[in-house]
């Protein structure tokens, strides 16, 4: 009897917290974790995600990572083994104009979670950062490059990365950091006019509106189908080789925003124009090297841009077109693109 009690008392914890799990990438991640047999709890304030994105078998707690009492109670009651922290307002360009909002949500909220992870002896904290931490640098961007973020969003993400490094050295909290870029696919919000160019284009195509590009459309990105990388990200928290690693996440094939627009028109069959808006302040060319990701986690799947857009279009059509409301808490208007007002 005593032996059985000991086995129960020291059984490994399998409960996982996913913040932002009702959002785009979170919706993919929680499905992968659920399918692995994890007991998944989602914490999401539904400011960017929707409850319908959370699948059966996954618990949704509606609330903010800024709610210290709620976060403390969840950690205390559920005794999470691993935290996957995805909750953020990931609008690089807009972050210049919502600086206080950006740092409060993306930095202070993250520290609230890290504090509770330390207090409750979470084994590993998996953080979704961004290649925005690099800024403009030699391409492809590598994890060995010195980060020089050029917008408040990237600055906040880098600060959380550095805080996690300090938390490991001081308290022994393990971490795995992912720096994704330009992920797209089903569950991506189409109601946000400030971010996620694939979602914006698909929504415009459904509405019969022109596809709008900032500048001449020569900006290049490596658009990555989320389903290709999410399984590896979900597995990482239980792999020794991913302990305290920082890994770029994304595809290796680049495309210009103009090429993306043409691909969207081809896949959707939309008969709309492409309209060029005044250029905005942004990193023009950005893609990263993924050698370390493959060495640590193995090679991900590779879905072509056309196939990924086709899957995204099928999902978007089932959902229907979305309104794109103006962000309600713009803090600075100097230099704000007119289409964002």
mmCIF file of C-alpha atoms in Angstrom:
data_model
loop_
_atom_site.group_PDB
_atom_site.id
_atom_site.type_symbol
_atom_site.label_atom_id
_atom_site.label_comp_id
_atom_site.label_asym_id
_atom_site.label_seq_id
_atom_site.Cartn_x
_atom_site.Cartn_y
_atom_site.Cartn_z
ATOM 1 C CA UNK A 1 0.000 0.000 0.000
ATOM 2 C CA UNK A 2 2.773 2.399 0.934
ATOM 3 C CA UNK A 3 4.530 1.600 -2.340
ATOM 4 C CA UNK A 4 1.439 2.470 -4.356
ATOM 5 C CA UNK A 5 1.028 5.735 -2.464
ATOM 6 C CA UNK A 6 4.647 6.633 -3.199
ATOM 7 C CA UNK A 7 4.134 5.996 -6.887
ATOM 8 C CA UNK A 8 1.125 8.303 -6.939
ATOM 9 C CA UNK A 9 2.866 10.981 -4.878
ATOM 10 C CA UNK A 10 5.860 11.176 -7.168
ATOM 11 C CA UNK A 11 4.122 10.594 -10.501
ATOM 12 C CA UNK A 12 5.332 13.153 -13.058
ATOM 13 C CA UNK A 13 3.035 16.091 -13.644
ATOM 14 C CA UNK A 14 1.549 16.121 -17.163
ATOM 15 C CA UNK A 15 -0.520 19.315 -17.002
ATOM 16 C CA UNK A 16 0.498 22.015 -19.453
ATOM 17 C CA UNK A 17 -0.459 25.691 -19.546
ATOM 18 C CA UNK A 18 -0.734 27.393 -22.926
ATOM 19 C CA UNK A 19 -1.233 31.145 -22.780
ATOM 20 C CA UNK A 20 -2.797 32.562 -25.918
ATOM 21 C CA UNK A 21 -4.072 29.090 -26.781
ATOM 22 C CA UNK A 22 -7.233 30.462 -28.409
ATOM 23 C CA UNK A 23 -5.138 32.409 -30.900
ATOM 24 C CA UNK A 24 -3.654 31.349 -34.205
ATOM 25 C CA UNK A 25 -0.473 29.486 -33.316
ATOM 26 C CA UNK A 26 -1.928 28.477 -29.958
ATOM 27 C CA UNK A 27 -4.837 26.699 -31.653
ATOM 28 C CA UNK A 28 -2.352 24.541 -33.567
ATOM 29 C CA UNK A 29 -0.159 23.950 -30.527
ATOM 30 C CA UNK A 30 -2.913 22.851 -28.141
ATOM 31 C CA UNK A 31 -4.101 20.282 -30.671
ATOM 32 C CA UNK A 32 -0.607 18.855 -30.935
ATOM 33 C CA UNK A 33 -0.243 18.737 -27.148
ATOM 34 C CA UNK A 34 -3.673 17.166 -26.691
ATOM 35 C CA UNK A 35 -2.846 14.525 -29.267
ATOM 36 C CA UNK A 36 0.340 13.757 -27.315
ATOM 37 C CA UNK A 37 -1.834 12.942 -24.298
ATOM 38 C CA UNK A 38 -1.119 16.100 -22.315
ATOM 39 C CA UNK A 39 -3.653 17.640 -19.961
ATOM 40 C CA UNK A 40 -3.850 21.116 -21.493
ATOM 41 C CA UNK A 41 -5.181 24.294 -19.894
ATOM 42 C CA UNK A 42 -5.530 27.413 -22.050
ATOM 43 C CA UNK A 43 -5.399 30.887 -20.542
ATOM 44 C CA UNK A 44 -6.626 33.499 -23.010
ATOM 45 C CA UNK A 45 -8.445 36.820 -22.678
ATOM 46 C CA UNK A 46 -9.928 36.353 -26.190
ATOM 47 C CA UNK A 47 -8.756 39.798 -27.274
ATOM 48 C CA UNK A 48 -7.187 38.253 -30.356
ATOM 49 C CA UNK A 49 -8.298 34.636 -30.291
ATOM 50 C CA UNK A 50 -11.740 33.061 -30.204
ATOM 51 C CA UNK A 51 -13.125 30.355 -27.943
ATOM 52 C CA UNK A 52 -14.063 28.222 -30.957
ATOM 53 C CA UNK A 53 -10.340 27.772 -31.700
ATOM 54 C CA UNK A 54 -9.920 25.728 -28.508
ATOM 55 C CA UNK A 55 -10.632 22.069 -29.329
ATOM 56 C CA UNK A 56 -12.574 19.497 -27.353
ATOM 57 C CA UNK A 57 -10.559 18.010 -24.525
ATOM 58 C CA UNK A 58 -8.778 21.275 -23.747
ATOM 59 C CA UNK A 59 -9.845 23.486 -20.834
ATOM 60 C CA UNK A 60 -10.249 27.193 -21.575
ATOM 61 C CA UNK A 61 -9.859 29.744 -18.793
ATOM 62 C CA UNK A 62 -10.848 33.202 -19.964
ATOM 63 C CA UNK A 63 -8.563 35.748 -18.359
ATOM 64 C CA UNK A 64 -5.495 37.908 -18.748
ATOM 65 C CA UNK A 65 -1.865 37.170 -17.980
ATOM 66 C CA UNK A 66 -1.928 40.594 -16.292
ATOM 67 C CA UNK A 67 -4.362 39.281 -13.670
ATOM 68 C CA UNK A 68 -1.840 38.305 -10.993
ATOM 69 C CA UNK A 69 -4.441 36.725 -8.684
ATOM 70 C CA UNK A 70 -5.878 34.546 -11.446
ATOM 71 C CA UNK A 71 -2.450 33.479 -12.679
ATOM 72 C CA UNK A 72 -1.310 32.633 -9.143
ATOM 73 C CA UNK A 73 -4.437 30.569 -8.499
ATOM 74 C CA UNK A 74 -4.075 28.597 -11.720
ATOM 75 C CA UNK A 75 -0.452 27.725 -11.003
ATOM 76 C CA UNK A 76 -1.213 26.802 -7.419
ATOM 77 C CA UNK A 77 -4.215 24.618 -8.235
ATOM 78 C CA UNK A 78 -3.024 22.948 -11.427
ATOM 79 C CA UNK A 79 0.679 22.440 -10.670
ATOM 80 C CA UNK A 80 1.782 22.847 -14.279
ATOM 81 C CA UNK A 81 4.745 20.835 -15.462
ATOM 82 C CA UNK A 82 5.390 23.046 -18.496
ATOM 83 C CA UNK A 83 4.282 26.508 -19.595
ATOM 84 C CA UNK A 84 3.989 27.418 -23.273
ATOM 85 C CA UNK A 85 3.758 31.207 -23.352
ATOM 86 C CA UNK A 86 2.283 32.506 -26.604
ATOM 87 C CA UNK A 87 0.012 35.311 -25.367
ATOM 88 C CA UNK A 88 1.095 38.626 -26.887
ATOM 89 C CA UNK A 89 -0.110 41.432 -29.071
ATOM 90 C CA UNK A 90 2.156 40.658 -32.000
ATOM 91 C CA UNK A 91 1.911 43.770 -34.153
ATOM 92 C CA UNK A 92 5.443 44.933 -34.863
ATOM 93 C CA UNK A 93 4.539 47.998 -36.899
ATOM 94 C CA UNK A 94 1.746 49.139 -34.605
ATOM 95 C CA UNK A 95 3.916 48.687 -31.513
ATOM 96 C CA UNK A 96 5.583 52.040 -32.265
ATOM 97 C CA UNK A 97 2.232 53.719 -31.643
ATOM 98 C CA UNK A 98 1.030 51.638 -28.649
ATOM 99 C CA UNK A 99 4.219 51.570 -26.647
ATOM 100 C CA UNK A 100 2.717 51.417 -23.156
ATOM 101 C CA UNK A 101 0.197 48.793 -24.227
ATOM 102 C CA UNK A 102 2.975 46.787 -25.874
ATOM 103 C CA UNK A 103 5.297 46.716 -22.868
ATOM 104 C CA UNK A 104 2.480 46.090 -20.393
ATOM 105 C CA UNK A 105 1.086 43.101 -22.268
ATOM 106 C CA UNK A 106 4.208 41.651 -23.839
ATOM 107 C CA UNK A 107 6.759 42.270 -21.074
ATOM 108 C CA UNK A 108 5.014 42.804 -17.728
ATOM 109 C CA UNK A 109 2.516 40.022 -18.423
ATOM 110 C CA UNK A 110 5.354 37.652 -19.289
ATOM 111 C CA UNK A 111 7.154 38.440 -16.032
ATOM 112 C CA UNK A 112 3.950 37.660 -14.102
ATOM 113 C CA UNK A 113 4.028 34.163 -15.616
ATOM 114 C CA UNK A 114 7.755 33.698 -15.015
ATOM 115 C CA UNK A 115 7.348 34.625 -11.344
ATOM 116 C CA UNK A 116 4.648 31.994 -10.880
ATOM 117 C CA UNK A 117 6.644 29.410 -12.816
ATOM 118 C CA UNK A 118 9.520 29.907 -10.358
ATOM 119 C CA UNK A 119 7.292 29.863 -7.272
ATOM 120 C CA UNK A 120 5.567 26.666 -8.369
ATOM 121 C CA UNK A 121 8.675 24.851 -9.642
ATOM 122 C CA UNK A 122 7.587 24.533 -13.260
ATOM 123 C CA UNK A 123 10.090 22.333 -15.055
ATOM 124 C CA UNK A 124 10.345 24.282 -18.301
ATOM 125 C CA UNK A 125 9.077 27.572 -19.702
ATOM 126 C CA UNK A 126 8.668 27.540 -23.493
ATOM 127 C CA UNK A 127 8.510 31.082 -24.842
ATOM 128 C CA UNK A 128 7.393 32.196 -28.284
ATOM 129 C CA UNK A 129 9.604 35.151 -29.119
ATOM 130 C CA UNK A 130 10.063 36.551 -32.649
ATOM 131 C CA UNK A 131 12.705 37.283 -35.249
ATOM 132 C CA UNK A 132 11.760 40.899 -34.561
ATOM 133 C CA UNK A 133 14.501 40.721 -31.903
ATOM 134 C CA UNK A 134 17.120 40.810 -34.687
ATOM 135 C CA UNK A 135 16.028 43.993 -36.435
ATOM 136 C CA UNK A 136 17.904 44.598 -39.680
ATOM 137 C CA UNK A 137 20.909 42.327 -39.954
ATOM 138 C CA UNK A 138 22.955 40.092 -42.199
ATOM 139 C CA UNK A 139 20.753 37.502 -43.875
ATOM 140 C CA UNK A 140 19.896 34.842 -43.090
ATOM 141 C CA UNK A 141 19.397 35.806 -39.457
ATOM 142 C CA UNK A 142 21.126 33.368 -37.099
ATOM 143 C CA UNK A 143 20.823 32.775 -33.382
ATOM 144 C CA UNK A 144 24.483 33.787 -32.996
ATOM 145 C CA UNK A 145 23.769 37.310 -34.318
ATOM 146 C CA UNK A 146 23.631 40.152 -31.817
ATOM 147 C CA UNK A 147 19.961 41.192 -31.529
ATOM 148 C CA UNK A 148 19.209 44.806 -32.444
ATOM 149 C CA UNK A 149 15.421 45.151 -32.420
ATOM 150 C CA UNK A 150 14.020 48.178 -34.215
ATOM 151 C CA UNK A 151 10.501 48.303 -32.773
ATOM 152 C CA UNK A 152 9.003 48.121 -29.257
ATOM 153 C CA UNK A 153 7.548 44.679 -29.978
ATOM 154 C CA UNK A 154 10.983 43.228 -30.680
ATOM 155 C CA UNK A 155 12.454 45.057 -27.689
ATOM 156 C CA UNK A 156 9.829 43.511 -25.380
ATOM 157 C CA UNK A 157 10.435 40.024 -26.766
ATOM 158 C CA UNK A 158 14.197 40.342 -26.307
ATOM 159 C CA UNK A 159 13.717 41.574 -22.740
ATOM 160 C CA UNK A 160 11.677 38.460 -21.912
ATOM 161 C CA UNK A 161 14.374 36.250 -23.448
ATOM 162 C CA UNK A 162 16.980 37.934 -21.252
ATOM 163 C CA UNK A 163 14.768 37.629 -18.177
ATOM 164 C CA UNK A 164 14.403 33.898 -18.794
ATOM 165 C CA UNK A 165 18.193 33.567 -18.968
ATOM 166 C CA UNK A 166 18.460 35.392 -15.633
ATOM 167 C CA UNK A 167 15.705 33.212 -14.144
ATOM 168 C CA UNK A 168 17.618 30.084 -15.066
ATOM 169 C CA UNK A 169 20.883 31.307 -13.564
ATOM 170 C CA UNK A 170 19.192 32.506 -10.366
ATOM 171 C CA UNK A 171 16.403 29.952 -9.882
ATOM 172 C CA UNK A 172 17.112 27.048 -12.259
ATOM 173 C CA UNK A 173 13.987 27.582 -14.403
ATOM 174 C CA UNK A 174 14.655 25.814 -17.703
ATOM 175 C CA UNK A 175 13.510 27.456 -20.896
ATOM 176 C CA UNK A 176 13.201 26.880 -24.614
ATOM 177 C CA UNK A 177 12.838 29.976 -26.784
ATOM 178 C CA UNK A 178 11.411 29.997 -30.295
ATOM 179 C CA UNK A 179 11.854 32.902 -32.694
ATOM 180 C CA UNK A 180 9.196 32.324 -35.386
ATOM 181 C CA UNK A 181 8.542 34.483 -38.395
ATOM 182 C CA UNK A 182 5.622 34.937 -40.751
ATOM 183 C CA UNK A 183 3.655 31.854 -39.789
ATOM 184 C CA UNK A 184 0.260 31.503 -41.446
ATOM 185 C CA UNK A 185 -2.531 28.964 -41.817
ATOM 186 C CA UNK A 186 -5.994 28.083 -40.495
ATOM 187 C CA UNK A 187 -7.074 29.863 -37.286
ATOM 188 C CA UNK A 188 -5.165 33.005 -38.263
ATOM 189 C CA UNK A 189 -7.160 36.117 -37.421
ATOM 190 C CA UNK A 190 -8.557 38.005 -40.388
ATOM 191 C CA UNK A 191 -10.074 40.819 -38.344
ATOM 192 C CA UNK A 192 -6.789 42.529 -37.460
ATOM 193 C CA UNK A 193 -5.812 45.232 -39.942
ATOM 194 C CA UNK A 194 -2.376 45.726 -38.375
ATOM 195 C CA UNK A 195 -0.728 42.311 -38.655
ATOM 196 C CA UNK A 196 -0.756 38.917 -40.403
ATOM 197 C CA UNK A 197 -0.566 39.891 -44.050
ATOM 198 C CA UNK A 198 -1.879 36.503 -45.255
ATOM 199 C CA UNK A 199 -4.991 36.877 -43.110
ATOM 200 C CA UNK A 200 -5.437 40.461 -44.313
ATOM 201 C CA UNK A 201 -5.156 39.429 -47.966
ATOM 202 C CA UNK A 202 -7.572 36.494 -47.596
ATOM 203 C CA UNK A 203 -10.128 38.699 -45.885
ATOM 204 C CA UNK A 204 -9.800 41.356 -48.564
ATOM 205 C CA UNK A 205 -10.221 38.709 -51.270
ATOM 206 C CA UNK A 206 -13.400 37.416 -49.636
ATOM 207 C CA UNK A 207 -14.796 40.921 -49.324
ATOM 208 C CA UNK A 208 -14.003 41.733 -52.949
ATOM 209 C CA UNK A 209 -11.722 44.524 -51.785
ATOM 210 C CA UNK A 210 -8.318 45.401 -53.260
ATOM 211 C CA UNK A 211 -5.246 43.772 -51.745
ATOM 212 C CA UNK A 212 -3.302 46.567 -50.054
ATOM 213 C CA UNK A 213 0.500 46.633 -49.899
ATOM 214 C CA UNK A 214 2.743 49.114 -48.134
ATOM 215 C CA UNK A 215 5.342 50.534 -50.503
ATOM 216 C CA UNK A 216 6.343 48.747 -53.699
ATOM 217 C CA UNK A 217 5.795 45.234 -52.305
ATOM 218 C CA UNK A 218 9.444 44.238 -52.645
ATOM 219 C CA UNK A 219 9.708 43.399 -48.921
ATOM 220 C CA UNK A 220 10.679 39.743 -48.542
ATOM 221 C CA UNK A 221 9.658 37.218 -45.933
ATOM 222 C CA UNK A 222 9.744 33.432 -45.569
ATOM 223 C CA UNK A 223 6.072 32.548 -45.191
ATOM 224 C CA UNK A 224 5.721 29.376 -43.151
ATOM 225 C CA UNK A 225 2.689 27.104 -42.826
ATOM 226 C CA UNK A 226 2.105 26.724 -39.089
ATOM 227 C CA UNK A 227 1.252 23.032 -39.322
ATOM 228 C CA UNK A 228 4.776 22.321 -40.544
ATOM 229 C CA UNK A 229 6.501 23.385 -37.326
ATOM 230 C CA UNK A 230 3.984 23.133 -34.497
ATOM 231 C CA UNK A 231 4.525 19.441 -33.733
ATOM 232 C CA UNK A 232 8.250 20.002 -33.211
ATOM 233 C CA UNK A 233 7.509 22.970 -30.975
ATOM 234 C CA UNK A 234 5.093 20.891 -28.892
ATOM 235 C CA UNK A 235 7.649 18.092 -28.450
ATOM 236 C CA UNK A 236 10.476 20.436 -27.447
ATOM 237 C CA UNK A 237 9.512 20.834 -23.782
ATOM 238 C CA UNK A 238 10.315 17.191 -23.036
ATOM 239 C CA UNK A 239 13.584 16.964 -24.949
ATOM 240 C CA UNK A 240 16.881 17.373 -23.110
ATOM 241 C CA UNK A 241 18.576 18.705 -26.232
ATOM 242 C CA UNK A 242 16.108 21.633 -26.345
ATOM 243 C CA UNK A 243 16.890 22.697 -22.778
ATOM 244 C CA UNK A 244 17.882 26.389 -22.637
ATOM 245 C CA UNK A 245 18.032 26.578 -26.424
ATOM 246 C CA UNK A 246 17.003 29.522 -28.599
ATOM 247 C CA UNK A 247 15.738 28.387 -31.995
ATOM 248 C CA UNK A 248 14.632 30.196 -35.116
ATOM 249 C CA UNK A 249 11.385 28.807 -36.533
ATOM 250 C CA UNK A 250 10.208 29.139 -40.105
ATOM 251 C CA UNK A 251 10.669 28.308 -43.729
ATOM 252 C CA UNK A 252 13.727 28.731 -45.893
ATOM 253 C CA UNK A 253 12.002 29.902 -49.073
ATOM 254 C CA UNK A 254 11.466 33.624 -49.340
ATOM 255 C CA UNK A 255 8.859 35.523 -51.305
ATOM 256 C CA UNK A 256 8.134 39.200 -51.744
ATOM 257 C CA UNK A 257 4.863 40.651 -50.521
ATOM 258 C CA UNK A 258 3.981 41.297 -54.177
ATOM 259 C CA UNK A 259 4.566 37.621 -54.954
ATOM 260 C CA UNK A 260 2.384 36.691 -51.995
ATOM 261 C CA UNK A 261 -0.393 38.920 -53.312
ATOM 262 C CA UNK A 262 -0.219 37.240 -56.735
ATOM 263 C CA UNK A 263 -0.308 33.807 -55.102
ATOM 264 C CA UNK A 264 -3.385 34.794 -53.071
ATOM 265 C CA UNK A 265 -5.147 36.003 -56.215
ATOM 266 C CA UNK A 266 -4.323 32.722 -57.959
ATOM 267 C CA UNK A 267 -5.521 30.504 -55.108
ATOM 268 C CA UNK A 268 -8.683 32.478 -54.345
ATOM 269 C CA UNK A 269 -9.611 33.379 -57.903
ATOM 270 C CA UNK A 270 -10.491 36.857 -56.650
ATOM 271 C CA UNK A 271 -10.818 39.487 -59.367
ATOM 272 C CA UNK A 272 -9.557 42.454 -57.388
ATOM 273 C CA UNK A 273 -6.800 45.000 -57.808
ATOM 274 C CA UNK A 274 -3.562 45.283 -55.890
ATOM 275 C CA UNK A 275 -3.207 48.758 -54.384
ATOM 276 C CA UNK A 276 0.079 50.203 -53.145
ATOM 277 C CA UNK A 277 -0.110 52.365 -50.023
ATOM 278 C CA UNK A 278 2.664 54.715 -48.851
ATOM 279 C CA UNK A 279 5.628 52.799 -47.436
ATOM 280 C CA UNK A 280 5.824 52.437 -43.666
ATOM 281 C CA UNK A 281 8.805 52.101 -41.368
ATOM 282 C CA UNK A 282 9.582 48.359 -41.290
ATOM 283 C CA UNK A 283 12.380 45.869 -41.779
ATOM 284 C CA UNK A 284 12.477 45.335 -45.544
ATOM 285 C CA UNK A 285 14.064 41.894 -45.788
ATOM 286 C CA UNK A 286 13.833 39.267 -43.054
ATOM 287 C CA UNK A 287 14.337 35.531 -43.033
ATOM 288 C CA UNK A 288 16.311 33.280 -40.752
ATOM 289 C CA UNK A 289 18.566 30.248 -40.758
ATOM 290 C CA UNK A 290 17.078 27.079 -39.265
ATOM 291 C CA UNK A 291 20.122 24.831 -38.988
ATOM 292 C CA UNK A 292 19.959 24.780 -35.194
ATOM 293 C CA UNK A 293 16.232 23.949 -35.229
ATOM 294 C CA UNK A 294 16.886 20.927 -37.470
ATOM 295 C CA UNK A 295 19.864 19.815 -35.361
ATOM 296 C CA UNK A 296 17.886 20.005 -32.102
ATOM 297 C CA UNK A 297 14.384 18.979 -33.149
ATOM 298 C CA UNK A 298 14.735 17.416 -36.594
ATOM 299 C CA UNK A 299 13.582 18.650 -39.978
ATOM 300 C CA UNK A 300 10.011 20.019 -40.078
ATOM 301 C CA UNK A 301 7.487 19.449 -42.841
ATOM 302 C CA UNK A 302 7.599 21.729 -45.879
ATOM 303 C CA UNK A 303 4.269 22.837 -47.325
ATOM 304 C CA UNK A 304 4.457 24.927 -50.476
ATOM 305 C CA UNK A 305 3.097 28.470 -50.352
ATOM 306 C CA UNK A 306 0.341 27.615 -52.831
ATOM 307 C CA UNK A 307 -0.766 24.514 -50.893
ATOM 308 C CA UNK A 308 -0.643 26.367 -47.576
ATOM 309 C CA UNK A 309 -2.674 29.241 -48.993
ATOM 310 C CA UNK A 310 -5.216 26.771 -50.393
ATOM 311 C CA UNK A 311 -5.712 25.206 -46.960
ATOM 312 C CA UNK A 312 -5.956 28.659 -45.383
ATOM 313 C CA UNK A 313 -8.464 29.793 -48.010
ATOM 314 C CA UNK A 314 -10.691 26.762 -47.416
ATOM 315 C CA UNK A 315 -10.720 27.540 -43.687
ATOM 316 C CA UNK A 316 -11.319 31.250 -44.279
ATOM 317 C CA UNK A 317 -14.266 30.621 -46.592
ATOM 318 C CA UNK A 318 -15.918 28.397 -43.996
ATOM 319 C CA UNK A 319 -15.494 31.195 -41.459
ATOM 320 C CA UNK A 320 -16.625 34.024 -43.732
ATOM 321 C CA UNK A 321 -15.330 37.590 -44.116
ATOM 322 C CA UNK A 322 -14.493 39.652 -41.046
ATOM 323 C CA UNK A 323 -14.779 43.283 -40.090
ATOM 324 C CA UNK A 324 -11.446 44.930 -39.239
ATOM 325 C CA UNK A 325 -12.012 47.408 -36.407
ATOM 326 C CA UNK A 326 -9.595 50.193 -35.599
ATOM 327 C CA UNK A 327 -7.399 49.508 -32.562
ATOM 328 C CA UNK A 328 -9.133 51.410 -29.735
ATOM 329 C CA UNK A 329 -6.090 52.524 -27.741
ATOM 330 C CA UNK A 330 -3.672 54.256 -30.123
ATOM 331 C CA UNK A 331 -1.234 56.243 -27.956
ATOM 332 C CA UNK A 332 0.720 58.143 -30.620
ATOM 333 C CA UNK A 333 -0.582 59.356 -33.981
ATOM 334 C CA UNK A 334 2.553 61.044 -35.342
ATOM 335 C CA UNK A 335 3.544 59.044 -38.439
ATOM 336 C CA UNK A 336 0.658 56.581 -38.055
ATOM 337 C CA UNK A 337 -0.239 55.209 -41.518
ATOM 338 C CA UNK A 338 -3.602 56.683 -42.646
ATOM 339 C CA UNK A 339 -5.035 53.196 -43.246
ATOM 340 C CA UNK A 340 -4.437 52.405 -39.549
ATOM 341 C CA UNK A 341 -6.404 55.395 -38.225
#
